[in-house]
Amino acid sequence: MTEGVRSLARAFELLEHLADAGGEMALSELTEVSGLPMPTIYRLMRTLVNQGYVRQEPSKRYALGPRLIRLGEGASRLLGTWARPVLSRLVEEVGETANMAVLEGDEAVYVAQVPSKHSMRMFTEVGRRVQPHCTGVGKALLAQLPDHRVREILARTGMDAHTPNTFTDAEALLTELEQIRRQGYALDDEEQEVGVRCVAVALQGAPTLTAISVSGPSGRMTHEAVPSVVPIMRDAADRFAKELGPNAS
């Protein structure tokens, strides 16, 4: 590996460390997590700051910069395009509307949808942003974060009650997220909209926090149907996560 390629790889690793830490870290923290010498990190971060991909706060901590937004928006649009075949297969197998969402800031953002063929079906506009505490994809996304990060998000977004079933207490939601981690799927049990039930699973190992879901009228998407839907969704999520991985062809 040439020195230029090595520097590029290290710069991307530092950006990922910042993202994993919530977008902001001190130089000493970057040194600890990366294992790189502090002078090397300082040099790389100065280059990233000069290019706008990182900014330095008055506190001297480094934060993800505004030029990354354009890259992220473009990648999100492509992710939605790549996801359509996966979601189409889900619709064929499950019979209900399939969605994909990513965590962007404090919100779940829908990046793709393939509607059910039923005349009565769920519809969510691509690009729609929702609070994560009250949707299947949102809870599947939150379950991939440590509890302290979830508390920080909820403190900023609040926990509006959309239906009588919506979680409005942070500790109760954290208990629900632990259950989601154990069982491997999230359930929106008429928490966003009365009469609509949704099952969601995370894309483990995806480049960004991502989840897919299927949603339909609660009369069709019954509690009894959930155990048969979950394995289909897990298989779809595993296959797509591998397609998105760094070693995908």
Short mmCIF file of C-alpha atoms in Angstrom, two decimals:
data_model
loop_
_atom_site.label_atom_id
_atom_site.label_comp_id
_atom_site.label_asym_id
_atom_site.label_seq_id
_atom_site.Cartn_x
_atom_site.Cartn_y
_atom_site.Cartn_z
CA MET A 1 0.00 0.00 0.00
CA THR A 2 1.47 3.35 -1.03
CA GLU A 3 1.72 6.19 1.49
CA GLY A 4 -0.99 8.16 -0.32
CA VAL A 5 -3.42 5.23 -0.28
CA ARG A 6 -2.58 4.54 3.36
CA SER A 7 -3.32 8.16 4.28
CA LEU A 8 -6.63 8.02 2.42
CA ALA A 9 -7.63 4.83 4.22
CA ARG A 10 -6.71 6.34 7.57
CA ALA A 11 -8.69 9.51 6.83
CA PHE A 12 -11.81 7.46 6.10
CA GLU A 13 -11.27 5.45 9.28
CA LEU A 14 -11.13 8.67 11.30
CA LEU A 15 -14.37 9.89 9.71
CA GLU A 16 -16.02 6.59 10.65
CA HIS A 17 -14.75 6.89 14.23
CA LEU A 18 -16.34 10.36 14.39
CA ALA A 19 -19.62 9.00 13.04
CA ASP A 20 -19.61 6.08 15.51
CA ALA A 21 -19.08 8.53 18.38
CA GLY A 22 -22.07 10.65 17.41
CA GLY A 23 -20.16 13.03 15.14
CA GLU A 24 -17.72 14.67 17.53
CA MET A 25 -14.46 13.65 19.27
CA ALA A 26 -11.35 15.15 20.83
CA LEU A 27 -7.91 14.54 19.35
CA SER A 28 -6.97 12.39 22.35
CA GLU A 29 -10.10 10.25 21.87
CA LEU A 30 -9.30 9.74 18.19
CA THR A 31 -5.79 8.68 19.16
CA GLU A 32 -7.15 6.14 21.63
CA VAL A 33 -9.71 4.52 19.31
CA SER A 34 -7.60 4.57 16.14
CA GLY A 35 -4.23 3.56 17.58
CA LEU A 36 -2.54 6.08 15.27
CA PRO A 37 0.13 8.52 16.46
CA MET A 38 -1.27 11.88 17.47
CA PRO A 39 0.85 13.83 14.91
CA THR A 40 -0.55 11.62 12.12
CA ILE A 41 -4.12 12.19 13.26
CA TYR A 42 -3.55 15.92 13.59
CA ARG A 43 -2.17 16.12 10.04
CA LEU A 44 -5.06 14.14 8.57
CA MET A 45 -7.68 16.09 10.50
CA ARG A 46 -6.21 19.41 9.39
CA THR A 47 -6.51 18.25 5.76
CA LEU A 48 -10.13 17.19 6.32
CA VAL A 49 -10.90 20.50 8.04
CA ASN A 50 -9.41 22.46 5.14
CA GLN A 51 -11.58 20.49 2.71
CA GLY A 52 -14.75 21.01 4.76
CA TYR A 53 -15.29 17.33 5.60
CA VAL A 54 -14.47 17.99 9.27
CA ARG A 55 -14.83 21.14 11.33
CA GLN A 56 -13.08 22.10 14.53
CA GLU A 57 -15.24 23.44 17.34
CA PRO A 58 -14.19 26.31 19.64
CA SER A 59 -13.55 23.57 22.22
CA LYS A 60 -10.92 22.16 19.79
CA ARG A 61 -12.97 18.98 19.37
CA TYR A 62 -13.39 17.69 15.85
CA ALA A 63 -16.85 17.23 14.31
CA LEU A 64 -18.18 15.92 11.00
CA GLY A 65 -18.27 18.77 8.50
CA PRO A 66 -20.98 20.18 6.21
CA ARG A 67 -19.46 18.90 2.94
CA LEU A 68 -20.35 15.38 4.03
CA ILE A 69 -24.07 16.26 3.80
CA ARG A 70 -24.03 16.35 0.00
CA LEU A 71 -22.20 13.04 -0.14
CA GLY A 72 -24.64 11.51 2.33
CA GLU A 73 -27.70 12.74 0.44
CA GLY A 74 -26.36 11.28 -2.79
CA ALA A 75 -25.56 7.97 -1.12
CA SER A 76 -29.04 7.84 0.43
CA ARG A 77 -30.65 8.26 -2.99
CA LEU A 78 -28.48 5.47 -4.41
CA LEU A 79 -29.26 3.25 -1.42
CA GLY A 80 -32.95 3.60 -2.21
CA THR A 81 -32.33 2.63 -5.83
CA TRP A 82 -30.27 -0.41 -4.85
CA ALA A 83 -32.93 -1.45 -2.33
CA ARG A 84 -35.87 -1.64 -4.74
CA PRO A 85 -35.22 -5.22 -5.97
CA VAL A 86 -34.89 -6.39 -2.35
CA LEU A 87 -38.10 -4.64 -1.34
CA SER A 88 -39.92 -5.94 -4.43
CA ARG A 89 -39.06 -9.52 -3.43
CA LEU A 90 -40.35 -8.80 0.07
CA VAL A 91 -43.66 -7.56 -1.34
CA GLU A 92 -43.95 -10.72 -3.45
CA GLU A 93 -43.21 -12.99 -0.48
CA VAL A 94 -45.06 -11.18 2.30
CA GLY A 95 -47.78 -9.40 0.34
CA GLU A 96 -47.47 -6.09 2.18
CA THR A 97 -45.74 -2.76 1.53
CA ALA A 98 -41.97 -2.86 2.06
CA ASN A 99 -39.87 0.11 3.20
CA MET A 100 -36.25 0.99 3.87
CA ALA A 101 -35.09 3.76 6.21
CA VAL A 102 -31.84 5.14 7.56
CA LEU A 103 -31.05 7.11 10.70
CA GLU A 104 -30.12 10.63 9.68
CA GLY A 105 -29.39 12.91 12.60
CA ASP A 106 -32.18 12.30 15.10
CA GLU A 107 -34.77 11.10 12.58
CA ALA A 108 -35.64 8.00 10.59
CA VAL A 109 -35.69 8.87 6.89
CA TYR A 110 -37.48 6.65 4.37
CA VAL A 111 -35.20 6.11 1.38
CA ALA A 112 -37.20 3.50 -0.56
CA GLN A 113 -40.63 1.90 -0.74
CA VAL A 114 -42.37 -0.71 -2.86
CA PRO A 115 -46.15 -0.73 -2.33
CA SER A 116 -48.32 -3.77 -1.80
CA LYS A 117 -50.58 -4.92 -4.62
CA HIS A 118 -53.61 -4.81 -2.30
CA SER A 119 -56.13 -2.05 -2.92
CA MET A 120 -55.91 -1.20 0.79
CA ARG A 121 -52.20 -0.65 1.41
CA MET A 122 -49.80 1.50 3.36
CA PHE A 123 -48.06 4.43 1.69
CA THR A 124 -45.12 6.45 3.00
CA GLU A 125 -43.51 9.12 0.86
CA VAL A 126 -39.83 8.50 0.13
CA GLY A 127 -37.86 11.23 1.88
CA ARG A 128 -40.32 11.45 4.76
CA ARG A 129 -38.70 12.04 8.14
CA VAL A 130 -40.25 10.66 11.31
CA GLN A 131 -39.45 10.51 15.00
CA PRO A 132 -37.87 7.11 15.57
CA HIS A 133 -39.65 6.18 18.80
CA CYS A 134 -43.01 5.42 17.20
CA THR A 135 -42.23 3.41 14.05
CA GLY A 136 -40.95 -0.09 13.37
CA VAL A 137 -37.97 1.09 11.33
CA GLY A 138 -37.26 3.81 13.88
CA LYS A 139 -37.12 1.36 16.77
CA ALA A 140 -35.01 -1.07 14.71
CA LEU A 141 -32.59 1.80 14.09
CA LEU A 142 -32.51 2.93 17.73
CA ALA A 143 -31.90 -0.64 18.89
CA GLN A 144 -28.54 -0.52 17.09
CA LEU A 145 -27.37 2.34 19.33
CA PRO A 146 -26.18 2.27 22.94
CA ASP A 147 -28.73 3.44 25.50
CA HIS A 148 -26.98 6.74 26.21
CA ARG A 149 -27.19 7.69 22.53
CA VAL A 150 -30.88 6.79 22.47
CA ARG A 151 -31.52 8.98 25.54
CA GLU A 152 -29.74 11.89 23.85
CA ILE A 153 -31.88 11.54 20.72
CA LEU A 154 -35.12 11.28 22.68
CA ALA A 155 -34.19 14.33 24.76
CA ARG A 156 -33.86 16.34 21.55
CA THR A 157 -36.85 14.97 19.63
CA GLY A 158 -39.33 14.39 22.41
CA MET A 159 -41.74 11.45 22.38
CA ASP A 160 -45.00 12.65 20.87
CA ALA A 161 -48.01 10.36 21.31
CA HIS A 162 -49.43 9.55 17.86
CA THR A 163 -51.80 6.86 19.12
CA PRO A 164 -52.72 5.39 22.53
CA ASN A 165 -50.05 2.71 21.87
CA THR A 166 -47.11 5.08 21.30
CA PHE A 167 -44.21 4.84 23.73
CA THR A 168 -43.97 8.18 25.54
CA ASP A 169 -41.62 7.17 28.37
CA ALA A 170 -37.91 6.87 27.61
CA GLU A 171 -37.22 4.09 30.09
CA ALA A 172 -40.11 2.02 28.79
CA LEU A 173 -38.79 2.45 25.26
CA LEU A 174 -35.30 1.42 26.34
CA THR A 175 -36.78 -1.78 27.77
CA GLU A 176 -38.53 -2.32 24.42
CA LEU A 177 -35.25 -1.77 22.56
CA GLU A 178 -33.53 -4.41 24.68
CA GLN A 179 -36.32 -6.82 23.76
CA ILE A 180 -35.82 -5.92 20.08
CA ARG A 181 -32.10 -6.70 20.35
CA ARG A 182 -32.89 -10.10 21.88
CA GLN A 183 -35.60 -11.14 19.43
CA GLY A 184 -34.00 -9.60 16.33
CA TYR A 185 -36.96 -7.56 15.08
CA ALA A 186 -39.05 -4.52 15.98
CA LEU A 187 -42.83 -4.29 15.99
CA ASP A 188 -44.85 -1.12 15.49
CA ASP A 189 -48.10 -2.26 17.07
CA GLU A 190 -50.36 0.57 15.90
CA GLU A 191 -47.97 3.08 17.50
CA GLN A 192 -47.69 5.46 14.53
CA GLU A 193 -51.16 4.98 13.10
CA VAL A 194 -54.22 3.16 14.45
CA GLY A 195 -55.02 0.12 12.34
CA VAL A 196 -51.49 -0.29 10.95
CA ARG A 197 -48.97 -2.87 12.12
CA CYS A 198 -45.35 -2.98 10.99
CA VAL A 199 -42.44 -5.42 11.39
CA ALA A 200 -38.86 -4.16 10.94
CA VAL A 201 -35.36 -5.62 11.06
CA ALA A 202 -31.94 -4.00 11.02
CA LEU A 203 -29.40 -4.44 8.24
CA GLN A 204 -26.53 -5.70 10.35
CA GLY A 205 -23.16 -4.59 9.04
CA ALA A 206 -24.56 -2.03 6.59
CA PRO A 207 -22.39 1.06 6.04
CA THR A 208 -24.91 3.25 7.87
CA LEU A 209 -27.68 2.46 10.35
CA THR A 210 -30.39 0.99 8.13
CA ALA A 211 -33.59 -0.99 8.61
CA ILE A 212 -36.25 -2.53 6.38
CA SER A 213 -39.89 -3.07 7.24
CA VAL A 214 -43.16 -4.45 5.96
CA SER A 215 -46.38 -2.76 6.98
CA GLY A 216 -50.04 -3.38 6.43
CA PRO A 217 -53.49 -3.14 7.96
CA SER A 218 -53.52 -4.84 11.35
CA GLY A 219 -56.33 -7.09 10.11
CA ARG A 220 -53.93 -8.67 7.62
CA MET A 221 -50.64 -8.10 9.46
CA THR A 222 -51.83 -9.94 12.55
CA HIS A 223 -49.79 -10.90 15.59
CA GLU A 224 -50.11 -14.51 14.43
CA ALA A 225 -48.54 -13.61 11.06
CA VAL A 226 -45.45 -11.98 12.56
CA PRO A 227 -43.46 -15.20 13.30
CA SER A 228 -43.72 -16.26 9.65
CA VAL A 229 -42.80 -12.80 8.32
CA VAL A 230 -39.68 -12.27 10.44
CA PRO A 231 -37.48 -15.05 8.91
CA ILE A 232 -38.25 -13.78 5.40
CA MET A 233 -37.24 -10.28 6.40
CA ARG A 234 -34.06 -11.41 8.15
CA ASP A 235 -32.99 -13.32 5.06
CA ALA A 236 -33.63 -10.28 2.85
CA ALA A 237 -31.76 -8.00 5.25
CA ASP A 238 -28.76 -10.35 5.48
CA ARG A 239 -28.48 -10.69 1.71
CA PHE A 240 -28.74 -6.96 1.09
CA ALA A 241 -26.28 -6.08 3.87
CA LYS A 242 -23.75 -8.39 2.21
CA GLU A 243 -24.36 -6.67 -1.15
CA LEU A 244 -23.58 -3.33 0.51
CA GLY A 245 -20.48 -4.60 2.29
CA PRO A 246 -16.94 -3.55 1.36
CA ASN A 247 -16.17 -6.90 -0.27
CA ALA A 248 -19.28 -6.95 -2.47
CA SER A 249 -18.56 -7.32 -6.15
#
